[in-house]
């Protein structure tokens, strides 16, 4: 009997000889698919150092709770990149977190999510990576202090936190739901930012998507909880947010802005739809929120004064901001979140909304670290969390001080509430693009 595999192999050999151009076109299609997957997985964001902007050449410093890690050079350079790697070695690094020499990679490389990728997707990803121009750039990734610099310790980490294995469809759910789960849990690794972490930095999977702190930001609860998450968002709202960078008065900034700019804005409509289907089904917890602070509270008095002087020109006295440009505060769950990192980060460091093809402007907010004291910032943040029907815990000056330390901003002395600082260092907000929407 003729060996079928042999027949197929020789047939495809003959076909290849007959139609070499056809095969080239198939490769091109696979590379295009690989590029789409690389965007969805946001490889470029971590593997590019914003200081020199050489795509995939590594050297970007990730701040982890345990210290600093530099990302690897994954261009095709043979000496300093992955140019000499085999596909099997690549696949093992991406899905199992094992480097070329058999060493364990730190889970800051999201292999605990990428382990879910199908063989076909890893293959296309590999074909795309083969097209990346080699860049010579030697990176020593491990900059962690003792004892975290010992890679062998990751064996223990993996034992507790890592389950190797491809995504398995949940047959009780729709096709769109499963595609959404594959994207969210695997390629897009939404969980790596939004799911609370245990002491070792692994996902607390029983609390999936209930909010987590990272690098001085807070990735809020995105479950379907009405009181804590995005349960009151319409399904199309999440699609719009991931495609354009904002939906109504909810403007993405910080790490989410980057995820949208580099990754989710490129997703096809069907994939965005799938992600929205999946998240509308992620169960959250409902909470009883604290009562609003009364307007007579001295912190609210001070907060209103600071707000009217420094914030209302952009965010408006009614707190509603400007749709798709300037964050609105009423009923904004991210602003009411129990963890205030993103709010304080933005007030201290300033910020910018995501810039996407559909919304290229990305309005910015100035830094107030130099012009407002900890007490004034705490009061303004308390005010926006307790006005216009909002109710959330007050923000303390100690919390502001802690965020200043995280961001390494120096402390400013007492600043009078009428902002009577020298005219020259005061920002001229009238010239700001956000003031002329
Ligand atoms: C959230 C940040 C992040 C993202 C996203 C990310 N990586 Fe990484 N990657 C890292 C870090 C950090 C390391 C170094 C880990 C270490 O040395 O232990 C790394 C290491 C690697 C390595 C091993 C390189 C070597 O020389 O050992 C490969 C290969 C790799 N990444 C490929 C990818 C690909 C492909 C993607 C997209 C599918 C990707 N990475 C997405 C952070 C990231
Ligand atoms: C690199 C970390 C990171 C990744 C990856 C990430 N997020 Fe976020 N996300 C954040 C942060 C931080 C915020 C808060 C942004 C802000 O304050 O403007 C946020 C905000 C959001 C919000 C707004 C919530 C609200 O109440 O305003 C939604 C919705 C969201 N993310 C969904 C997702 C989805 C879906 C994915 C995966 C496709 C994802 N995120 C991936 C960090 C991340
Ligand atoms: C020049 C206009 C401008 C001024 C003045 C301004 N903001 Fe903003 N603010 C913005 C824009 C634009 C955004 C959306 C982009 C971003 O989040 O960085 C924003 C976003 C925010 C956010 C949301 C942060 C997040 O995590 O998404 C908070 C909180 C905030 N501002 C508070 C304040 C406070 C408090 C003041 C006054 C002390 C103030 N802003 C003054 C323009 C301004």
Coordinates of C-alpha atoms and ligand atoms in Angstrom, one line a residue:
X1 CA 0.0 0.0 0.0
X2 CA 1.2 3.5 -0.8
X3 CA 2.2 5.5 2.2
X4 CA -0.4 8.4 2.3
X5 CA 1.9 10.8 4.0
X6 CA 4.6 10.1 1.5
X7 CA 2.1 10.7 -1.3
X8 CA 1.0 14.0 0.2
X9 CA 4.5 15.1 0.9
X10 CA 5.7 14.4 -2.6
X11 CA 2.6 15.9 -4.1
X12 CA 3.1 19.1 -2.2
X13 CA 6.7 19.0 -3.3
X14 CA 5.6 18.8 -6.9
X15 CA 3.0 21.5 -6.3
X16 CA 5.7 23.7 -4.8
X17 CA 7.9 23.3 -7.8
X18 CA 5.0 24.0 -10.1
X19 CA 3.6 27.0 -8.2
X20 CA 6.5 28.6 -6.3
X21 CA 4.7 32.0 -6.4
X22 CA 1.6 30.6 -4.9
X23 CA 3.6 29.3 -1.9
X24 CA 5.2 32.7 -1.6
X25 CA 1.8 34.3 -1.4
X26 CA 0.7 31.8 1.3
X27 CA 3.8 32.7 3.3
X28 CA 3.0 36.4 2.9
X29 CA -0.5 35.6 4.2
X30 CA 1.0 33.8 7.2
X31 CA 3.3 36.7 7.9
X32 CA 0.4 39.1 7.8
X33 CA -1.5 36.9 10.2
X34 CA 1.6 36.8 12.4
X35 CA 1.8 40.6 12.4
X36 CA -1.8 40.8 13.5
X37 CA -1.1 38.3 16.3
X38 CA 2.0 40.2 17.4
X39 CA -0.1 43.4 17.6
X40 CA -2.8 41.6 19.5
X41 CA -0.2 40.2 21.9
X42 CA 1.5 43.6 22.1
X43 CA 5.0 42.2 21.8
X44 CA 6.4 45.5 20.5
X45 CA 5.3 47.5 23.6
X46 CA 7.5 45.6 26.0
X47 CA 10.3 44.7 23.6
X48 CA 11.0 48.3 22.5
X49 CA 12.9 50.8 24.6
X50 CA 11.0 54.1 24.2
X51 CA 14.3 55.9 24.7
X52 CA 15.7 54.7 21.3
X53 CA 12.6 53.4 19.6
X54 CA 14.3 50.5 17.8
X55 CA 11.3 48.1 17.4
X56 CA 11.8 44.7 19.1
X57 CA 15.4 45.5 20.1
X58 CA 14.6 45.3 23.8
X59 CA 16.1 47.1 26.8
X60 CA 12.8 48.6 28.1
X61 CA 12.9 48.6 31.9
X62 CA 9.9 47.0 33.5
X63 CA 9.4 47.8 37.2
X64 CA 8.2 44.8 39.0
X65 CA 7.4 44.5 42.8
X66 CA 10.7 42.7 43.1
X67 CA 12.9 45.1 41.1
X68 CA 13.9 46.0 37.6
X69 CA 13.9 43.7 34.5
X70 CA 15.0 44.7 31.1
X71 CA 13.2 43.2 28.1
X72 CA 15.2 41.0 25.6
X73 CA 16.2 41.8 22.1
X74 CA 13.9 39.7 19.9
X75 CA 15.0 41.0 16.5
X76 CA 16.7 38.6 14.1
X77 CA 20.2 39.6 15.1
X78 CA 22.2 36.3 15.5
X79 CA 24.5 37.5 18.2
X80 CA 22.2 39.6 20.5
X81 CA 18.7 38.7 19.3
X82 CA 16.9 35.5 18.4
X83 CA 18.3 35.3 14.9
X84 CA 19.9 31.9 15.5
X85 CA 16.9 30.4 17.3
X86 CA 14.8 27.5 16.0
X87 CA 11.0 27.7 15.9
X88 CA 10.8 25.1 18.7
X89 CA 13.0 27.3 20.9
X90 CA 10.9 30.3 20.2
X91 CA 7.7 28.4 20.9
X92 CA 9.1 27.1 24.2
X93 CA 10.1 30.7 25.3
X94 CA 6.7 32.1 24.4
X95 CA 4.5 29.4 25.7
X96 CA 6.5 27.7 28.5
X97 CA 8.7 30.6 29.7
X98 CA 12.0 28.7 29.1
X99 CA 14.9 30.5 27.4
X100 CA 17.3 29.1 24.8
X101 CA 19.7 27.8 27.4
X102 CA 16.9 26.1 29.3
X103 CA 16.8 28.9 31.9
X104 CA 13.5 30.0 33.3
X105 CA 12.2 33.4 32.1
X106 CA 10.6 35.8 34.5
X107 CA 6.8 35.9 34.2
X108 CA 7.0 39.7 33.4
X109 CA 7.2 38.0 30.0
X110 CA 3.5 37.0 29.8
X111 CA 4.1 33.3 29.0
X112 CA 1.4 32.3 31.7
X113 CA -1.1 33.9 29.2
X114 CA 0.7 33.0 25.9
X115 CA 0.7 29.3 26.9
X116 CA -2.9 29.3 25.7
X117 CA -1.9 30.1 22.1
X118 CA -2.6 27.5 19.4
X119 CA 0.3 25.9 17.4
X120 CA -0.9 27.6 14.3
X121 CA -0.8 31.0 15.9
X122 CA 2.7 30.5 17.3
X123 CA 3.8 29.3 13.9
X124 CA 2.5 32.5 12.2
X125 CA 4.0 34.6 14.9
X126 CA 7.3 33.0 14.3
X127 CA 7.1 33.6 10.5
X128 CA 6.4 37.2 11.2
X129 CA 9.3 37.5 13.7
X130 CA 11.6 36.1 11.0
X131 CA 10.9 39.3 9.0
X132 CA 12.1 41.7 11.7
X133 CA 15.3 43.6 10.8
X134 CA 18.2 42.5 12.9
X135 CA 19.4 45.1 15.4
X136 CA 22.6 44.7 17.5
X137 CA 21.7 45.5 21.1
X138 CA 23.0 43.4 24.0
X139 CA 20.6 43.3 26.9
X140 CA 21.2 41.8 30.3
X141 CA 17.6 41.3 31.3
X142 CA 18.1 40.3 34.9
X143 CA 18.7 43.4 37.0
X144 CA 16.9 42.1 40.1
X145 CA 18.4 42.3 43.5
X146 CA 19.3 39.1 45.5
X147 CA 17.5 36.8 46.1
X148 CA 15.1 37.6 43.2
X149 CA 17.9 37.4 40.6
X150 CA 18.1 33.6 41.1
X151 CA 16.3 32.2 38.1
X152 CA 16.0 28.7 39.7
X153 CA 13.6 30.2 42.2
X154 CA 11.1 30.5 39.3
X155 CA 10.7 26.7 39.4
X156 CA 8.8 27.3 42.7
X157 CA 6.9 30.2 41.1
X158 CA 5.8 28.1 38.2
X159 CA 4.7 25.3 40.5
X160 CA 2.4 27.7 42.3
X161 CA 1.3 30.0 39.5
X162 CA 1.8 28.5 36.1
X163 CA -0.4 26.0 34.3
X164 CA 1.1 25.1 30.9
X165 CA -1.5 24.3 28.3
X166 CA -3.4 25.5 25.2
X167 CA -6.8 27.2 25.4
X168 CA -9.6 24.6 25.5
X169 CA -13.1 25.7 24.2
X170 CA -15.9 25.8 26.8
X171 CA -18.5 23.9 24.8
X172 CA -21.3 25.4 26.9
X173 CA -20.5 28.8 25.5
X174 CA -20.9 30.4 22.1
X175 CA -18.1 30.6 19.5
X176 CA -17.8 34.4 20.0
X177 CA -17.4 33.9 23.8
X178 CA -14.6 31.4 23.2
X179 CA -12.8 33.6 20.7
X180 CA -13.1 36.4 23.3
X181 CA -11.7 34.3 26.0
X182 CA -8.8 33.1 23.8
X183 CA -8.0 36.8 23.0
X184 CA -8.4 38.2 26.5
X185 CA -6.7 35.4 28.5
X186 CA -4.1 34.5 25.8
X187 CA -3.0 37.0 23.2
X188 CA -4.2 40.3 24.8
X189 CA -3.3 39.1 28.4
X190 CA -5.9 41.6 29.9
X191 CA -5.7 39.5 33.1
X192 CA -2.0 40.3 33.6
X193 CA -3.0 43.9 34.5
X194 CA -6.6 43.6 35.6
X195 CA -6.5 40.5 37.9
X196 CA -5.4 40.9 41.5
X197 CA -2.0 39.2 42.3
X198 CA -1.0 36.9 45.2
X199 CA 2.2 37.6 47.2
X200 CA 4.3 35.9 44.5
X201 CA 2.8 38.1 41.8
X202 CA 0.7 35.3 40.3
X203 CA -2.9 35.8 39.3
X204 CA -5.6 35.2 41.9
X205 CA -7.8 33.4 39.5
X206 CA -10.8 33.3 41.8
X207 CA -10.9 37.1 41.6
X208 CA -10.4 37.4 37.8
X209 CA -10.6 41.0 36.5
X210 CA -11.5 42.6 39.9
X211 CA -8.7 45.2 39.6
X212 CA -5.0 45.4 40.4
X213 CA -2.2 47.9 40.9
X214 CA 0.7 48.1 38.5
X215 CA 3.6 50.5 38.0
X216 CA 1.9 53.3 39.9
X217 CA -1.4 52.8 38.1
X218 CA -4.6 51.0 39.0
X219 CA -6.2 48.7 36.4
X220 CA -9.8 48.9 37.6
X221 CA -12.4 46.2 38.0
X222 CA -13.7 45.2 34.5
X223 CA -16.2 42.5 35.6
X224 CA -19.9 42.9 35.0
X225 CA -20.4 44.3 38.5
X226 CA -22.6 47.4 38.4
X227 CA -21.2 48.9 41.6
X228 CA -17.5 48.2 41.0
X229 CA -17.0 47.1 37.3
X230 CA -18.3 48.0 33.9
X231 CA -21.7 46.2 34.3
X232 CA -23.5 49.4 33.3
X233 CA -21.5 49.8 30.1
X234 CA -23.4 48.9 26.9
X235 CA -21.7 46.0 25.0
X236 CA -20.7 48.4 22.2
X237 CA -19.1 50.7 24.7
X238 CA -16.2 48.3 25.4
X239 CA -15.7 47.8 21.6
X240 CA -15.6 51.6 21.1
X241 CA -13.2 52.1 24.1
X242 CA -10.7 49.4 22.8
X243 CA -11.0 50.7 19.2
X244 CA -10.9 54.5 19.7
X245 CA -9.3 55.0 23.2
X246 CA -12.4 56.5 24.8
X247 CA -16.1 56.1 25.1
X248 CA -18.1 59.2 26.1
X249 CA -16.4 60.7 29.1
X250 CA -14.2 57.6 29.8
X251 CA -10.8 58.4 28.4
X252 CA -8.1 55.8 28.5
X253 CA -4.6 56.9 29.6
X254 CA -1.4 55.4 31.1
X255 CA -0.8 51.7 30.4
X256 CA -4.3 51.2 29.1
X257 CA -3.8 54.1 26.6
X258 CA -0.6 52.3 25.4
X259 CA -2.4 48.9 25.2
X260 CA -5.1 50.6 23.0
X261 CA -2.5 52.5 20.9
X262 CA -0.2 49.5 20.2
X263 CA -2.7 46.7 20.2
X264 CA -6.5 46.8 20.6
X265 CA -7.1 49.5 18.0
X266 CA -5.8 47.1 15.4
X267 CA -8.2 44.3 16.3
X268 CA -10.9 43.4 13.7
X269 CA -14.5 44.2 14.5
X270 CA -15.3 40.5 15.0
X271 CA -12.5 40.1 17.5
X272 CA -13.6 43.2 19.4
X273 CA -17.1 41.9 19.4
X274 CA -15.9 38.6 20.8
X275 CA -14.0 40.3 23.6
X276 CA -17.1 42.3 24.5
X277 CA -19.2 39.2 24.5
X278 CA -16.7 37.5 26.9
X279 CA -16.5 40.4 29.4
X280 CA -20.2 40.9 29.6
X281 CA -20.2 37.4 31.1
X282 CA -17.4 37.9 33.6
X283 CA -19.0 37.8 37.1
X284 CA -18.1 40.4 39.6
X285 CA -19.0 41.3 43.1
X286 CA -21.5 44.0 44.1
X287 CA -20.5 46.2 47.0
X288 CA -22.3 48.6 49.3
X289 CA -20.5 51.9 48.7
X290 CA -19.8 54.4 51.5
X291 CA -22.2 57.4 51.8
X292 CA -21.1 60.6 50.1
X293 CA -19.2 63.0 52.3
X294 CA -21.4 66.0 53.0
X295 CA -20.6 69.3 51.2
X296 CA -20.0 70.8 54.7
X297 CA -17.0 68.6 55.3
X298 CA -13.9 70.8 55.5
X299 CA -12.1 68.5 53.0
X300 CA -15.0 69.0 50.5
X301 CA -14.8 72.8 51.1
X302 CA -11.1 72.9 50.3
X303 CA -11.5 70.4 47.5
X304 CA -14.2 72.5 45.8
X305 CA -11.9 75.6 46.0
X306 CA -8.9 73.7 44.5
X307 CA -11.2 72.1 41.8
X308 CA -12.8 75.4 40.7
X309 CA -9.4 77.0 40.5
X310 CA -7.3 74.3 38.9
X311 CA -9.5 71.7 37.3
X312 CA -12.9 73.1 36.4
X313 CA -11.6 74.9 33.2
X314 CA -11.1 71.5 31.6
X315 CA -13.3 69.1 33.6
X316 CA -16.1 71.7 34.0
X317 CA -17.9 72.7 37.2
X318 CA -20.4 69.9 36.7
X319 CA -17.6 67.4 36.5
X320 CA -18.7 66.1 33.1
X321 CA -15.5 66.9 31.1
X322 CA -15.6 66.8 27.3
X323 CA -16.8 63.6 25.6
X324 CA -13.9 61.5 24.1
X325 CA -11.3 64.1 25.3
X326 CA -11.5 65.1 28.9
X327 CA -12.5 62.5 31.6
X328 CA -15.9 63.0 33.2
X329 CA -16.3 62.1 36.8
X330 CA -20.0 61.4 37.7
X331 CA -20.6 57.6 38.0
X332 CA -17.1 56.9 36.6
X333 CA -16.3 53.5 38.3
X334 CA -12.6 53.9 37.7
X335 CA -12.6 57.2 39.6
X336 CA -14.6 55.7 42.4
X337 CA -12.3 52.6 42.7
X338 CA -11.1 51.8 46.2
X339 CA -7.4 52.1 45.0
X340 CA -6.6 55.7 44.0
X341 CA -3.3 55.1 42.1
X342 CA -4.4 56.2 38.6
X343 CA -6.1 59.3 39.9
X344 CA -3.1 60.4 42.0
X345 CA -0.7 59.4 39.2
X346 CA -2.5 61.6 36.7
X347 CA -2.9 64.6 39.1
X348 CA 0.8 64.5 40.0
X349 CA 2.4 63.5 36.7
X350 CA -0.2 64.9 34.3
X351 CA -1.4 62.6 31.5
X352 CA -2.5 62.2 27.9
X353 CA -5.5 60.3 26.4
X354 CA -4.9 57.5 24.0
X355 CA -4.1 58.5 20.4
X356 CA -5.7 56.2 17.8
X357 CA -6.5 56.3 14.1
X358 CA -10.1 57.1 15.0
X359 CA -9.2 59.8 17.6
X360 CA -5.8 61.1 16.8
X361 CA -5.8 64.2 19.1
X362 CA -5.2 62.7 22.6
X363 CA -5.8 65.7 24.8
X364 CA -3.4 66.2 27.7
X365 CA -3.5 67.2 31.3
X366 CA -0.7 69.2 33.0
X367 CA 1.2 68.0 36.0
X368 CA 0.2 69.5 39.4
X369 CA 3.1 68.0 41.4
X370 CA 4.8 71.3 41.7
X371 CA 1.8 73.6 42.2
X372 CA -0.4 71.8 44.6
X373 CA 0.4 70.4 48.1
X374 CA -0.4 66.9 49.2
X375 CA -3.3 68.2 51.2
X376 CA -4.8 70.2 48.2
X377 CA -4.4 67.2 45.9
X378 CA -6.1 64.9 48.5
X379 CA -8.9 67.4 48.9
X380 CA -9.5 67.8 45.1
X381 CA -9.5 64.0 44.7
X382 CA -11.8 63.6 47.6
X383 CA -14.1 66.3 46.1
X384 CA -14.4 64.6 42.6
X385 CA -15.1 61.2 44.4
X386 CA -17.9 62.7 46.4
X387 CA -19.7 65.2 44.2
X388 CA -22.4 65.0 41.5
X389 CA -23.9 61.9 43.1
X390 CA -20.5 60.2 43.5
X391 CA -19.7 58.4 46.7
X392 CA -16.3 56.9 47.6
X393 CA -13.8 57.0 50.4
X394 CA -11.8 60.2 51.0
X395 CA -8.2 60.5 49.7
X396 CA -5.6 61.3 52.4
X397 CA -2.5 63.5 52.1
X398 CA -0.5 60.4 53.1
X399 CA -1.7 58.6 50.0
X400 CA -0.6 61.5 47.9
X401 CA 2.8 61.5 49.6
X402 CA 3.2 57.8 48.9
X403 CA 2.4 58.3 45.2
X404 CA 4.9 61.2 45.1
X405 CA 7.5 58.7 46.4
X406 CA 6.6 56.1 43.8
X407 CA 6.9 58.6 41.0
X408 CA 10.0 60.2 42.7
X409 CA 8.5 63.7 42.7
X410 CA 9.8 66.0 45.3
X411 CA 7.5 67.3 48.0
X412 CA 6.3 70.9 47.5
X413 CA 5.9 73.2 50.5
X414 CA 2.6 74.6 51.7
X415 CA 0.8 76.3 48.8
X416 CA -1.9 78.8 49.4
X417 CA -5.4 77.9 48.2
X418 CA -5.6 80.9 45.9
X419 CA -2.6 79.5 43.9
X420 CA -0.7 82.8 44.2
X421 CA 2.5 81.3 42.7
X422 CA 4.9 83.3 40.6
X423 CA 3.3 83.9 37.2
X424 CA 6.2 82.4 35.2
X425 CA 6.0 78.9 36.4
X426 CA 2.2 78.7 36.3
X427 CA 1.0 76.7 33.3
X428 CA -0.8 78.8 30.6
X429 CA -3.8 76.6 30.3
X430 CA -5.5 78.9 27.8
X431 CA -3.0 77.8 25.1
X432 CA -3.6 74.2 25.8
X433 CA -5.3 72.2 23.0
X434 CA -7.6 70.5 25.4
X435 CA -9.1 74.0 26.1
X436 CA -10.2 74.3 22.5
X437 CA -12.1 71.1 21.8
Ligands
LIG1 C1 4.6 42.7 29.4 C2 5.9 42.7 28.7 C3 6.2 41.7 27.6 C4 5.4 41.4 26.6 C5 4.0 41.9 26.2 C6 6.1 40.4 25.8 N1 7.3 40.2 26.4 FE1 8.8 38.8 25.7 N2 9.9 39.2 27.4 C7 9.6 40.2 28.4 C8 10.6 40.1 29.4 C9 10.7 41.0 30.6 C10 11.6 39.2 28.9 C11 12.9 38.8 29.7 C12 12.5 37.7 30.7 C13 13.7 37.2 31.4 O1 14.9 37.5 31.0 O2 13.5 36.4 32.3 C14 11.1 38.6 27.7 C15 11.7 37.6 27.0 C16 11.3 37.1 25.7 C17 12.0 36.1 25.0 C18 13.2 35.4 25.4 C19 14.4 36.1 24.8 C20 15.7 35.6 25.3 O3 16.7 36.1 24.7 O4 15.8 34.8 26.2 C21 11.3 35.9 23.8 C22 11.6 35.0 22.7 C23 10.1 36.8 23.9 N3 10.2 37.5 25.0 C24 9.2 37.0 22.8 C25 8.0 37.7 23.0 C26 7.0 37.7 22.0 C27 7.0 37.0 20.7 C28 6.0 38.5 22.5 C29 4.6 38.7 21.9 C30 3.9 37.5 21.6 C31 6.4 39.0 23.8 N4 7.7 38.5 24.0 C32 5.7 39.8 24.6 C33 8.5 40.9 28.4 C34 7.4 40.9 27.5
LIG2 C1 -0.6 47.0 30.6 C2 -1.7 46.8 31.5 C3 -3.1 46.7 30.9 C4 -3.6 45.8 30.0 C5 -2.8 44.7 29.2 C6 -5.0 46.0 29.8 N1 -5.4 47.0 30.7 FE1 -7.3 47.8 30.8 N2 -6.6 49.2 32.0 C7 -5.3 49.3 32.6 C8 -5.2 50.5 33.4 C9 -4.0 51.0 34.1 C10 -6.5 51.2 33.3 C11 -6.9 52.5 33.9 C12 -6.7 53.6 32.8 C13 -6.9 55.0 33.2 O1 -6.9 55.3 34.4 O2 -7.2 55.8 32.3 C14 -7.3 50.3 32.5 C15 -8.7 50.6 32.1 C16 -9.5 49.8 31.4 C17 -10.9 50.0 31.2 C18 -11.7 51.2 31.7 C19 -12.5 50.8 33.0 C20 -13.3 52.0 33.5 O3 -14.1 51.8 34.4 O4 -13.0 53.1 33.1 C21 -11.4 48.9 30.5 C22 -12.8 48.7 30.1 C23 -10.3 48.0 30.3 N3 -9.1 48.6 30.8 C24 -10.4 46.9 29.6 C25 -9.3 46.1 29.2 C26 -9.3 44.9 28.3 C27 -10.6 44.3 27.8 C28 -8.1 44.5 28.1 C29 -7.5 43.4 27.2 C30 -8.0 43.5 25.8 C31 -7.2 45.4 28.9 N4 -8.0 46.3 29.5 C32 -5.8 45.3 29.0 C33 -4.3 48.4 32.3 C34 -4.3 47.4 31.4
LIG3 C1 -5.7 71.4 30.6 C2 -6.9 70.6 30.9 C3 -6.9 69.8 32.3 C4 -6.8 70.4 33.5 C5 -6.5 71.8 33.9 C6 -7.0 69.2 34.4 N1 -7.3 68.1 33.7 FE1 -7.6 66.3 34.5 N2 -7.7 65.5 32.6 C7 -7.5 66.2 31.5 C8 -7.5 65.3 30.3 C9 -7.4 65.7 28.9 C10 -7.7 64.0 30.9 C11 -7.8 62.7 30.1 C12 -6.4 62.2 29.8 C13 -5.7 61.6 31.0 O1 -6.3 60.8 31.7 O2 -4.5 61.9 31.2 C14 -7.8 64.1 32.3 C15 -7.9 63.1 33.2 C16 -8.1 63.3 34.6 C17 -8.3 62.2 35.5 C18 -8.5 60.7 35.1 C19 -7.3 59.9 35.3 C20 -7.4 58.5 34.8 O3 -6.9 57.6 35.6 O4 -7.9 58.2 33.8 C21 -8.4 62.7 36.7 C22 -8.6 62.0 38.0 C23 -8.2 64.1 36.6 N3 -8.0 64.4 35.3 C24 -8.2 65.0 37.7 C25 -7.9 66.4 37.5 C26 -7.8 67.3 38.7 C27 -8.1 66.9 40.1 C28 -7.5 68.5 38.1 C29 -7.2 69.7 38.9 C30 -6.2 69.6 40.0 C31 -7.3 68.3 36.7 N4 -7.6 67.0 36.4 C32 -7.0 69.3 35.8 C33 -7.4 67.6 31.3 C34 -7.2 68.4 32.4

